[in-house]
């Protein structure tokens, strides 16, 4: 009976890791595909002056790392307190809602604000937290290589 439970737990962490990897791959693929079109979307929203366009593109590009730097410790503390799985589910759901809202904005300022909210609410680092939950201590060495692979494609 003990062997079966060990085998079941082995299969469960593999399945969980596969789901987390796929989730992160699709998120990264979606944003990597959409980001080159951001300048055109900003122009579509009414910014036609080349100087203002460059400014808004810079602000749009800077919103992600700045928001990550400020709020990563906050989400990490909440994940420690309430659980990583709950935070991972919250991040995926919030990400879907905010991305849908980004498609219907009427101004660039709201677009940048929603991008910051997206990073704030749906931080991709929660995939790392979720994967860390399903791996044993002796498999943590492979965690970085497994989760880095979606970004390589």
Coordinates of C-alpha atoms in Angstrom, one line a residue:
X1 CA 0.0 0.0 0.0
X2 CA 2.9 2.4 0.8
X3 CA 4.3 2.0 -2.7
X4 CA 1.1 2.9 -4.3
X5 CA 0.8 6.2 -2.3
X6 CA 4.4 7.1 -3.1
X7 CA 3.7 6.4 -6.8
X8 CA 0.5 8.4 -6.7
X9 CA 2.3 11.4 -5.1
X10 CA 5.0 11.1 -7.8
X11 CA 2.4 11.3 -10.5
X12 CA 0.5 14.1 -8.8
X13 CA 3.5 16.4 -8.6
X14 CA 4.4 15.6 -12.2
X15 CA 0.9 16.5 -13.3
X16 CA 0.8 19.7 -11.2
X17 CA 4.2 20.7 -12.6
X18 CA 3.0 20.1 -16.1
X19 CA -0.2 22.2 -15.6
X20 CA 1.9 25.1 -14.0
X21 CA 4.4 24.9 -16.9
X22 CA 1.7 25.0 -19.5
X23 CA 0.0 27.9 -17.7
X24 CA 3.3 29.9 -17.6
X25 CA 4.1 29.0 -21.2
X26 CA 0.7 30.3 -22.5
X27 CA 1.0 33.5 -20.5
X28 CA 4.5 34.2 -21.7
X29 CA 3.6 33.3 -25.3
X30 CA 0.6 35.6 -25.2
X31 CA 2.5 38.6 -23.9
X32 CA 5.5 38.0 -26.1
X33 CA 3.2 37.9 -29.1
X34 CA 1.3 41.0 -28.1
X35 CA 4.1 43.3 -26.9
X36 CA 5.5 44.2 -30.4
X37 CA 2.0 45.5 -31.3
X38 CA 1.8 47.8 -28.2
X39 CA 3.1 50.8 -30.1
X40 CA 0.5 50.4 -32.8
X41 CA -2.2 50.0 -30.1
X42 CA -1.0 53.2 -28.4
X43 CA -1.2 55.0 -31.8
X44 CA -4.7 53.6 -32.3
X45 CA -5.7 55.0 -28.9
X46 CA -4.8 58.5 -30.2
X47 CA -1.2 59.2 -29.5
X48 CA 0.2 60.3 -32.8
X49 CA 3.0 62.8 -31.8
X50 CA 6.3 60.9 -32.1
X51 CA 7.7 62.3 -28.9
X52 CA 4.6 61.5 -26.9
X53 CA 4.4 58.1 -28.5
X54 CA 8.0 57.3 -27.4
X55 CA 7.2 58.5 -23.9
X56 CA 4.1 56.3 -23.6
X57 CA 5.9 53.3 -25.1
X58 CA 8.6 53.8 -22.5
X59 CA 6.1 54.1 -19.6
X60 CA 4.3 51.0 -20.9
X61 CA 7.5 49.1 -21.0
X62 CA 8.6 50.3 -17.6
X63 CA 5.3 49.5 -15.8
X64 CA 6.0 45.8 -15.6
X65 CA 9.4 45.8 -13.9
X66 CA 8.5 48.7 -11.5
X67 CA 5.3 47.0 -10.4
X68 CA 7.1 43.7 -9.9
X69 CA 9.8 45.3 -7.8
X70 CA 7.3 47.0 -5.5
X71 CA 4.7 44.3 -5.1
X72 CA 6.6 40.9 -5.3
X73 CA 7.4 41.0 -1.5
X74 CA 3.7 41.7 -0.7
X75 CA 2.4 38.8 -2.8
X76 CA 5.1 36.6 -1.4
X77 CA 4.0 37.4 2.2
X78 CA 0.3 36.8 1.3
X79 CA 1.2 33.5 -0.3
X80 CA 3.0 32.4 2.8
X81 CA 0.1 33.4 4.9
X82 CA -2.9 32.1 2.8
X83 CA -1.3 29.5 0.6
X84 CA 0.4 29.4 -2.7
X85 CA -2.3 27.5 -4.6
X86 CA -4.9 30.1 -3.7
X87 CA -2.5 32.9 -4.9
X88 CA -1.8 31.0 -8.1
X89 CA -5.6 30.7 -8.8
X90 CA -6.1 34.3 -8.0
X91 CA -3.3 35.4 -10.3
X92 CA -4.6 33.4 -13.2
X93 CA -8.2 34.6 -12.8
X94 CA -7.2 38.2 -12.3
X95 CA -4.9 38.0 -15.3
X96 CA -7.7 36.8 -17.6
X97 CA -10.0 39.6 -16.4
X98 CA -7.4 42.4 -16.7
X99 CA -6.3 41.3 -20.2
X100 CA -9.9 41.4 -21.4
X101 CA -10.2 44.9 -20.0
X102 CA -7.0 46.0 -21.8
X103 CA -8.7 45.3 -25.1
X104 CA -11.5 47.8 -24.5
X105 CA -9.6 50.8 -23.1
X106 CA -10.1 54.2 -24.5
X107 CA -6.9 56.0 -23.3
X108 CA -3.2 55.1 -23.0
X109 CA -3.1 56.1 -19.4
X110 CA -5.8 53.5 -18.6
X111 CA -3.9 50.9 -20.7
X112 CA -0.7 51.5 -18.7
X113 CA -2.6 51.4 -15.4
X114 CA -4.2 48.1 -16.4
X115 CA -0.8 46.7 -17.3
X116 CA 0.4 47.7 -13.8
X117 CA -2.7 46.1 -12.3
X118 CA -2.1 43.0 -14.4
X119 CA 1.4 42.6 -13.1
X120 CA 0.2 43.5 -9.6
X121 CA -2.7 41.0 -9.7
X122 CA -1.4 38.2 -11.9
X123 CA 2.3 38.0 -11.2
X124 CA 3.9 35.2 -13.2
X125 CA 6.2 34.4 -10.4
X126 CA 3.4 32.6 -8.7
X127 CA 4.1 29.8 -11.2
X128 CA 7.4 29.4 -9.4
X129 CA 5.7 29.3 -6.0
X130 CA 3.2 26.7 -7.2
X131 CA 5.9 24.6 -8.7
X132 CA 8.0 24.8 -5.5
X133 CA 5.0 23.5 -3.6
X134 CA 4.7 20.4 -5.7
X135 CA 8.4 19.4 -5.9
X136 CA 10.3 17.6 -3.2
X137 CA 13.5 19.2 -1.8
X138 CA 15.7 16.9 -3.9
X139 CA 14.0 18.0 -7.1
X140 CA 14.4 21.8 -6.4
X141 CA 17.6 21.9 -8.4
X142 CA 15.6 21.1 -11.6
X143 CA 12.9 23.7 -10.8
X144 CA 14.7 26.6 -12.4
X145 CA 15.4 24.8 -15.6
X146 CA 11.9 23.4 -15.9
X147 CA 10.3 26.8 -15.3
X148 CA 12.8 28.7 -17.5
X149 CA 12.0 26.6 -20.5
X150 CA 8.7 28.2 -21.5
X151 CA 10.5 31.5 -21.9
X152 CA 13.0 30.0 -24.3
X153 CA 10.5 29.1 -27.0

